[in-house]
Short mmCIF file of C-alpha atoms in Angstrom, two decimals:
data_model
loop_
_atom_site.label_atom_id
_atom_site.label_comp_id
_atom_site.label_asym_id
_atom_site.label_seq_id
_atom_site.Cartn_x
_atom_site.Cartn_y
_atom_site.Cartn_z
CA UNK A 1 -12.23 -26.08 6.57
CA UNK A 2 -9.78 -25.75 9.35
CA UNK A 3 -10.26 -26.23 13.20
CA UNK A 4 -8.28 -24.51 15.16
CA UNK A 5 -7.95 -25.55 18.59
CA UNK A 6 -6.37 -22.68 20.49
CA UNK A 7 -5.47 -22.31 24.42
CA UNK A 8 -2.32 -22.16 26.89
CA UNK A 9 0.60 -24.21 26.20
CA UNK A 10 -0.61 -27.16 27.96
CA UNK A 11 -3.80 -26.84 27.53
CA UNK A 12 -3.99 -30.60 25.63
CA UNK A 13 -4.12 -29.33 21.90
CA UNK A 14 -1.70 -31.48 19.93
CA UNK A 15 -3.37 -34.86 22.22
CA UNK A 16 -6.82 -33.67 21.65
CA UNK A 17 -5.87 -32.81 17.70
CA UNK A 18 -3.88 -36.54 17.27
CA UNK A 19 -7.88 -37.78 18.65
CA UNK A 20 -9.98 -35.39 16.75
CA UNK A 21 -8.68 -36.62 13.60
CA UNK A 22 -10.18 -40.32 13.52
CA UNK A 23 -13.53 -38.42 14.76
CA UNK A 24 -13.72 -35.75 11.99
CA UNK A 25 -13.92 -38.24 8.59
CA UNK A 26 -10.77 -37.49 6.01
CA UNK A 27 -9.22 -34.77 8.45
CA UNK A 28 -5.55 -34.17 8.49
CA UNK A 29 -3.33 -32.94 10.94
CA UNK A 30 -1.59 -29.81 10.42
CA UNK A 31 0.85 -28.53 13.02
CA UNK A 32 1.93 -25.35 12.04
CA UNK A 33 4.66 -25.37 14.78
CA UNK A 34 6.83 -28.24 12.10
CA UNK A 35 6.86 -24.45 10.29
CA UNK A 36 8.41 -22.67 12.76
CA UNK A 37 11.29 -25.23 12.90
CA UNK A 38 11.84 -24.75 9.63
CA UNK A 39 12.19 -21.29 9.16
CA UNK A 40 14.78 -22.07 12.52
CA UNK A 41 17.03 -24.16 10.26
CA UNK A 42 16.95 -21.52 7.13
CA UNK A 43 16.74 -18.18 8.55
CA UNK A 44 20.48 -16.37 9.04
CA UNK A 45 21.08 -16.55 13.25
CA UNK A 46 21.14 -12.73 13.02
CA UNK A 47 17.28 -12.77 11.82
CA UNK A 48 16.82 -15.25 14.20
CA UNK A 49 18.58 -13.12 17.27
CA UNK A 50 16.12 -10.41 16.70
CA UNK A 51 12.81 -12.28 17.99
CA UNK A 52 11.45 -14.30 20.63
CA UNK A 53 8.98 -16.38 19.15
CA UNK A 54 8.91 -17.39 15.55
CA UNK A 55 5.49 -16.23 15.34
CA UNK A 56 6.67 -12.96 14.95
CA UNK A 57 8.27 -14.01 11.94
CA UNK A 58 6.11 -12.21 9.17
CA UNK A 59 7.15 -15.46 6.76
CA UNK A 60 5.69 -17.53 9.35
CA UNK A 61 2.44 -16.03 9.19
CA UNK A 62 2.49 -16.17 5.56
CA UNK A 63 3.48 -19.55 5.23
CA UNK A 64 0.92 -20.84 7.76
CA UNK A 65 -1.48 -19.79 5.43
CA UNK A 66 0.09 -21.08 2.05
CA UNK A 67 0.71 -24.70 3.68
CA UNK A 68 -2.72 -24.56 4.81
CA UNK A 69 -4.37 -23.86 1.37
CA UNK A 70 -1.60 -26.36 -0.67
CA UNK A 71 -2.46 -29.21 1.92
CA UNK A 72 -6.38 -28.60 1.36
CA UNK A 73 -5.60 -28.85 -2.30
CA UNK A 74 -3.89 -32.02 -1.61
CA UNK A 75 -6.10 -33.70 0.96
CA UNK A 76 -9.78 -32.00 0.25
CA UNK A 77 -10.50 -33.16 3.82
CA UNK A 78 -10.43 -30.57 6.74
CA UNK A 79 -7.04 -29.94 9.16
CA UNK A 80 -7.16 -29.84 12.59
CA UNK A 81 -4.61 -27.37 13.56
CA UNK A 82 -3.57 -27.40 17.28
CA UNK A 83 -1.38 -23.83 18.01
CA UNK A 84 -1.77 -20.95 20.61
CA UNK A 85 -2.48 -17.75 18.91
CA UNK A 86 -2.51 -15.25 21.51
CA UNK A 87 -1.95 -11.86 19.92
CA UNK A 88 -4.78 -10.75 18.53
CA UNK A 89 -3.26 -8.68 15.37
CA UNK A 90 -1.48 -12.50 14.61
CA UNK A 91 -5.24 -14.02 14.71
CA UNK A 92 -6.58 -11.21 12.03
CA UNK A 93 -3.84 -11.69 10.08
CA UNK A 94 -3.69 -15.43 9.38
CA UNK A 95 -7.49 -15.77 9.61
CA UNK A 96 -8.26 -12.60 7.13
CA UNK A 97 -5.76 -14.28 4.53
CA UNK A 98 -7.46 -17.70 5.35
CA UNK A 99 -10.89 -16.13 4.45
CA UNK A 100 -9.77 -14.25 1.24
CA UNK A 101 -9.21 -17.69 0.27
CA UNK A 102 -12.45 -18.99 0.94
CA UNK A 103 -10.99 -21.18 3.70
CA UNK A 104 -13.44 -21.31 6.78
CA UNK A 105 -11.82 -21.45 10.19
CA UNK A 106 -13.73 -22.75 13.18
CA UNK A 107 -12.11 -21.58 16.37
CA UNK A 108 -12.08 -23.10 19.15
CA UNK A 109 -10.56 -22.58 22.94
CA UNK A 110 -9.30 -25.28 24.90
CA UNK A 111 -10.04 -23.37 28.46
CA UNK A 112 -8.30 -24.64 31.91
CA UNK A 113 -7.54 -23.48 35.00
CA UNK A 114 -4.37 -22.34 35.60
CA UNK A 115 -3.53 -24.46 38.62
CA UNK A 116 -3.72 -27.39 36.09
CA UNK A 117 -1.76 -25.65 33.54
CA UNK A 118 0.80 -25.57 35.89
CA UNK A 119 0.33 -29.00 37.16
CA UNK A 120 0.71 -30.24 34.13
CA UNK A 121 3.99 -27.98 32.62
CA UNK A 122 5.68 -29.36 35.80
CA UNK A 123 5.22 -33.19 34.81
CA UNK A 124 5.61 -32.35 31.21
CA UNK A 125 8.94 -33.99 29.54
CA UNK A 126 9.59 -32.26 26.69
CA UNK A 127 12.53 -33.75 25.51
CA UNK A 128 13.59 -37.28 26.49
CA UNK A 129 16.63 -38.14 27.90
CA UNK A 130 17.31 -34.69 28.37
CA UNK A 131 16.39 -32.64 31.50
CA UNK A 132 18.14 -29.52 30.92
CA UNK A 133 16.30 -28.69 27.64
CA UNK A 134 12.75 -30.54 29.26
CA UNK A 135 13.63 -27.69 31.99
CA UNK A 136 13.80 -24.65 29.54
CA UNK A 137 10.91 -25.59 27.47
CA UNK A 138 8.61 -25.36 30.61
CA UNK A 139 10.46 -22.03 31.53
CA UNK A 140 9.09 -21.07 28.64
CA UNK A 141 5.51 -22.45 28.68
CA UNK A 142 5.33 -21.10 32.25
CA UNK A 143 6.29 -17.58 30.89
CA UNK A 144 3.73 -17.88 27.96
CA UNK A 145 0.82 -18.00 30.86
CA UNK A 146 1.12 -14.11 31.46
CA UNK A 147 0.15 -13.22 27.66
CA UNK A 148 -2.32 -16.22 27.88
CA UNK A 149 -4.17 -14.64 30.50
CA UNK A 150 -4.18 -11.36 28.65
CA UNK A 151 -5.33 -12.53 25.71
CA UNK A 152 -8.68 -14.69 27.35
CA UNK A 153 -10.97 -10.73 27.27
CA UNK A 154 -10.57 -11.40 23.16
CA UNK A 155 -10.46 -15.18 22.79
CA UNK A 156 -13.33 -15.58 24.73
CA UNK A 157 -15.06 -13.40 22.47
CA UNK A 158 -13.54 -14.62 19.27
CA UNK A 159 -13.60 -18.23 19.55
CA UNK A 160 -15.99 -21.31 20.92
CA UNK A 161 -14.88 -21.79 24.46
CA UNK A 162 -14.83 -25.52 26.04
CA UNK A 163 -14.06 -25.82 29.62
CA UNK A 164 -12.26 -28.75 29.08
CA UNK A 165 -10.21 -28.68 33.19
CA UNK A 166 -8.33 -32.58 33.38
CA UNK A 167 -11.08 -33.96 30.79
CA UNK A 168 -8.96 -36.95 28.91
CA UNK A 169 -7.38 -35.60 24.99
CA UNK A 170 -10.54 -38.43 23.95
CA UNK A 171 -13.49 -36.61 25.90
CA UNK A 172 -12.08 -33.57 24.73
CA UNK A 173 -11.98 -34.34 21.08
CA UNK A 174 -15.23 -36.06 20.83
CA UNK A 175 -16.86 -32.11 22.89
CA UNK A 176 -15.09 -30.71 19.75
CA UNK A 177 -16.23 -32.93 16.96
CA UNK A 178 -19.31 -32.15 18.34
CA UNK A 179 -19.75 -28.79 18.88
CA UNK A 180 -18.19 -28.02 15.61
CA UNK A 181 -20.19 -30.84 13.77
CA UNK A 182 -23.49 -28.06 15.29
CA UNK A 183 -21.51 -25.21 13.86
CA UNK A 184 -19.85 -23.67 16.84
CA UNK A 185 -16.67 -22.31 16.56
CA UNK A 186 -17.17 -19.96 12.89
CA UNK A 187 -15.19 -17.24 12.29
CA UNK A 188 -17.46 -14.67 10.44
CA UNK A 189 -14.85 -12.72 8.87
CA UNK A 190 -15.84 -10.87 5.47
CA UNK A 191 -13.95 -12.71 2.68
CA UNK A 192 -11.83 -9.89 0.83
CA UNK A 193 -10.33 -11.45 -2.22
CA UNK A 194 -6.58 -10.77 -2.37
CA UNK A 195 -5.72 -8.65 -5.00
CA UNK A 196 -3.83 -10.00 -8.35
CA UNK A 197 -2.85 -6.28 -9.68
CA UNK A 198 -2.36 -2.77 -8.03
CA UNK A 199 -5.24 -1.27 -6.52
CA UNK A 200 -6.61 2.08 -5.83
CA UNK A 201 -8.16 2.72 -2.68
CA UNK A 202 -10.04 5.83 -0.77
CA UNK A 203 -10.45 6.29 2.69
CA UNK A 204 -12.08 8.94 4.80
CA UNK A 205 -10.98 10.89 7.72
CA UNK A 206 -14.12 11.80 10.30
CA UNK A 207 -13.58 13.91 12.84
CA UNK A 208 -15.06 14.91 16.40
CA UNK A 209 -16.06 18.07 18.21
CA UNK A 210 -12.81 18.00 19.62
CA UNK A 211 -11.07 17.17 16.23
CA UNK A 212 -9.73 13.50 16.71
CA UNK A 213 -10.32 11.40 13.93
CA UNK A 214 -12.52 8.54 13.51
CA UNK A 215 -10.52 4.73 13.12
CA UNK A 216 -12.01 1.48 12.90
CA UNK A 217 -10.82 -2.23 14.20
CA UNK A 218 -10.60 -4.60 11.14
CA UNK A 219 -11.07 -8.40 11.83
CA UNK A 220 -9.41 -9.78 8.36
CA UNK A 221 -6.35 -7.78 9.18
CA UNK A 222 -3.82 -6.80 12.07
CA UNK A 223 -3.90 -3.03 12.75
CA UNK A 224 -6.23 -0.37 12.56
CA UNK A 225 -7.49 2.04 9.78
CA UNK A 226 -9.42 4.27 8.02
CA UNK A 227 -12.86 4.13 7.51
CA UNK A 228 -13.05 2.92 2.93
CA UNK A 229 -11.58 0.25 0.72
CA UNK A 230 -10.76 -0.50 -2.84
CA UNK A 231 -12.54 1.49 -5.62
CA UNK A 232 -14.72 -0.83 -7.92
CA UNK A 233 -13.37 -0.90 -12.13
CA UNK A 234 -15.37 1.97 -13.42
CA UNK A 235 -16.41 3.76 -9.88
CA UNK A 236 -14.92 7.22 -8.85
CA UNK A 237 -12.75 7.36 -6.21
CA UNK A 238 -15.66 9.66 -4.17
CA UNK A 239 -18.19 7.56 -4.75
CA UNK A 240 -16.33 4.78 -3.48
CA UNK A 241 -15.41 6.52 -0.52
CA UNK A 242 -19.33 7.45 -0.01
CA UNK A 243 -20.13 3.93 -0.60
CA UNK A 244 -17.55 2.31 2.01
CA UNK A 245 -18.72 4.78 4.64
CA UNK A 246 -21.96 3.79 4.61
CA UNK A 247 -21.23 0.08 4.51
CA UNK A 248 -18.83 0.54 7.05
CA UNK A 249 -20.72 2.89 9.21
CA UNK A 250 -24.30 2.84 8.69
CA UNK A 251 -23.14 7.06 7.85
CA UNK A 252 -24.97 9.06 4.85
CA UNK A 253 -22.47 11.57 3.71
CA UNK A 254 -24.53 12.47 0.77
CA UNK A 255 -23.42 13.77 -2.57
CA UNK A 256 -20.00 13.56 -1.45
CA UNK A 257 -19.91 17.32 -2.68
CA UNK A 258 -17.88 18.16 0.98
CA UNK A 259 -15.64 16.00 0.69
CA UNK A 260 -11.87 17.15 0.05
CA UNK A 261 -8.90 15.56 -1.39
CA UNK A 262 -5.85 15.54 1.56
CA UNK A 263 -3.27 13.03 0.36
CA UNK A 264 -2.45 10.84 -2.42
CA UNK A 265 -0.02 7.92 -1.68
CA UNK A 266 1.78 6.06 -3.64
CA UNK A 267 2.25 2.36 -1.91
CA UNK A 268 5.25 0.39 -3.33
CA UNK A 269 4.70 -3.73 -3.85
CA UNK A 270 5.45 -5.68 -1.05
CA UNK A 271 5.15 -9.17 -1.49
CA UNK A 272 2.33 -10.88 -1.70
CA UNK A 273 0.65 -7.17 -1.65
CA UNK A 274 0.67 -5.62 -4.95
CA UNK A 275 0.50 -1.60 -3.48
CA UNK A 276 -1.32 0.84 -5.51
CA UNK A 277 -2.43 4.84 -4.94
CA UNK A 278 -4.18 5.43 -1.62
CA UNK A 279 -6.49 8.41 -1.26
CA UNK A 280 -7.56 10.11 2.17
CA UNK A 281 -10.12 12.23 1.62
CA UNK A 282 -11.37 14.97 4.76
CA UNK A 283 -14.89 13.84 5.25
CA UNK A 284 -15.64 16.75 8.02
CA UNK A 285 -17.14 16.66 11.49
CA UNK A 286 -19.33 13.71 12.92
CA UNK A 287 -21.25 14.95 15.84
CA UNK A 288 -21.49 12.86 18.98
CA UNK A 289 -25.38 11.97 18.21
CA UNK A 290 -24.07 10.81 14.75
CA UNK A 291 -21.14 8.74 16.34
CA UNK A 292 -24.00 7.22 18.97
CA UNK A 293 -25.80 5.91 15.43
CA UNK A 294 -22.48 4.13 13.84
CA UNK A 295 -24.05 0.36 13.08
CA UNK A 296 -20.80 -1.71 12.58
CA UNK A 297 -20.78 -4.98 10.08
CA UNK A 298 -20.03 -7.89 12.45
CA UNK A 299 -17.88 -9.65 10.17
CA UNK A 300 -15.45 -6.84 9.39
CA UNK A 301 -15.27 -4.26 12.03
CA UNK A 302 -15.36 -5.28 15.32
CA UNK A 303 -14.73 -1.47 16.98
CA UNK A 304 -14.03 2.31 16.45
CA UNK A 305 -12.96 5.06 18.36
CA UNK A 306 -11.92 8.83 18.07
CA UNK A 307 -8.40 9.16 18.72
CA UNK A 308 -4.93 11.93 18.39
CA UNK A 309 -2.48 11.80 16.68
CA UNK A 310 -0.57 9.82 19.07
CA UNK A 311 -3.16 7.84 19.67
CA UNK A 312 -2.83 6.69 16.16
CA UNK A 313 0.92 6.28 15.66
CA UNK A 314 0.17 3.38 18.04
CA UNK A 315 -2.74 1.71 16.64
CA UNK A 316 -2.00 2.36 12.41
CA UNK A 317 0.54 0.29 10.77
CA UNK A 318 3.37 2.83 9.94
CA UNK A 319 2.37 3.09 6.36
CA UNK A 320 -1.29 3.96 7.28
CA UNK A 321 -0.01 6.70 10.14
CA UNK A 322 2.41 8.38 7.78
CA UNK A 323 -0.35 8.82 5.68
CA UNK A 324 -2.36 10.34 8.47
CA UNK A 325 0.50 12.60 9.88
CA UNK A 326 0.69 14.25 6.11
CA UNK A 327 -3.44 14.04 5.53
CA UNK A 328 -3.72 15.96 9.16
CA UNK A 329 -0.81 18.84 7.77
CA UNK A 330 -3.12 18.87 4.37
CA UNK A 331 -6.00 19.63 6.29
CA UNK A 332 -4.23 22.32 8.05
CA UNK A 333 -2.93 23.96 5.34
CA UNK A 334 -6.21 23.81 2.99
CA UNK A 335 -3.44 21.87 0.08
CA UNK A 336 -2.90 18.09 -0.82
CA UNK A 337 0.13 16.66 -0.38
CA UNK A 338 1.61 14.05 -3.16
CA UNK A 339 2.92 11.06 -1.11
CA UNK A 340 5.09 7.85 -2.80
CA UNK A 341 5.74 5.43 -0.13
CA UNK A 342 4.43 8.02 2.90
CA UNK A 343 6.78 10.77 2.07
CA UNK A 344 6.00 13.94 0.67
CA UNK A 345 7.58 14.47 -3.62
CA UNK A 346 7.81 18.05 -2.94
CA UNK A 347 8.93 20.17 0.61
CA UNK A 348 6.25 21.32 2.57
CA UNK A 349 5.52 24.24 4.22
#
């Protein structure tokens, strides 16, 4: 099991973590931030010129994730992991990969005001002996607080919130040992085993009166996407789309017999992902009284919506939009289209 104690830079995490552990019997620590300054000492400067943070380091997500299941192989105890994870798509990625582990998270916030915040980034020194660089690393906890305050509408949905204001690191640990000793703070994310081979996988594109198509929010991944999943050893690739519809849904599309091939898509490897052929079948109109009956599982999908085409080429990962850019031209023209890697093998029309 892992705690994560989330919140504002400043908020008291690592002090309330360093407590938590002597309340929470054979815990660890587990600061994935010691990361982070790691992949700062290996990565070329050029890599490093082209971020901001090092969470948007794709290795860094991957890695928290890896360290976190080697030192739960090596410990057996839980880690208390004190690090702000304020972009949403970040959170779905590293807790998804945690659950296709079989790693539980419990989540919790670390809430203050931020008048204290502040208060407290002022008198923070970061580095000893050193004002200058004390004096940029509150610069940059100060300039954090924007994208913490955007982030509270989803963290205070996501995770356990404690008001925890000037409360002591010791009062706060001991309100987090407890609440998470009563079960607070789970993360009911569906646990999707990672794959170990290729897969094949079939999707469905719905569409409304108006003809946007129908996408869904994950929670086990960053991104949105199209309503299926993997197809079962010995299950055609309809029936699994029929199947994932309604599990996804609550939606009855029958025999399947309407349903119409529009792409297949060949998707390379890409470490750790193993790629596969992806199939988007046309799965027709979904009226509006049909869309009002759409019963989402909690622990995978946590929204959908009807949206363009441009709508999508913000919200899909590019692989998953160039898939729907050619499935929406397929449609049109009443043809498939043969994809490897999003691109058409042949011209089309």
């Amino acid at each position: 099991m892992i705690v994560w104690l989330n919140g504002a830079f400043g908020a008291g995490k690592t002090s309330a973590a360093r407590e938590l552990i002597d309340l929470i019997p054979g815990s660890t620590l587990y600061d994935p931030e010691l990361i982070g300054s790691t992949l700062r000492l290996l990565l070329p400067e050029k890599r490093l010129g082209e971020i901001t943070d090092y969470q948007e380091l794709p290795s860094w997500r991957r890695l928290v994730v890896d360290t976190a299941a080697a030192l739960l192989m090596e410990t057996g105890g839980p880690l208390v992991t004190p690090m702000a994870l304020l972009r949403q798509d970040y959170r779905d990625e590293i807790f998804g990969a945690l659950a296709a582990r079989g790693i539980p998270v419990r989540h919790v916030l670390l809430r203050v005001e931020e008048t204290i915040l502040r208060e407290r980034i002022a008198h923070r020194e970061e580095v000893p002996g050193d004002p200058e660089a004390s004096a940029s690393v509150r610069r940059w906890c100060l300039d954090h607080l924007a994208a913490y305050r955007a982030a509270l509408p989803w963290l205070t949905r996501d995770a356990h919130v404690l008001d925890v204001g000037g409360a002591p690191p010791r009062e706060i640990a001991e309100r987090v040992a407890v609440a998470v000793g009563e079960g607070a703070g789970a993360c009911g994310i569906v646990q999707t085993p990672e794959p170990t081979r290729e897969t094949l996988a079939a999707g469905v594109l719905l569409f409304d009166e108006r003809d946007r198509v129908l996408l869904v929010d994950p929670t086990y991944k960053p991104g949105w996407e199209f309503p299926g999943g993997v197809v079962e050893r010995g299950e055609p690739p309809t029936r699994a789309a029929l199947r994932e519809v309604a599990e996804e849904l609550g939606v009855d599309l029958g025999t399947g017999a309407g349903l119409r091939l529009l792409v297949v898509d060949w998707e390379p490897p890409r470490p750790p992902g193993f790629g596969g052929l992806r199939l988007l079948f046309d799965g027709g109109l979904l009226t509006a009284t049909d869309a009002g009956r759409l019963l989402l599982p909690a622990a995978e999908l946590r929204g959908w919506r009807f949206v363009t085409e441009d709508e999508a080429s913000v919200l899909l990962p590019a692989e998953r939009f160039a898939r729907l850019h050619w499935a929406l031209r397929a449609r049109a023209q009443g043809k498939a289209i043969d994809l490897e890697a999003g691109e058409p093998i042949a011209a089309v029309d």
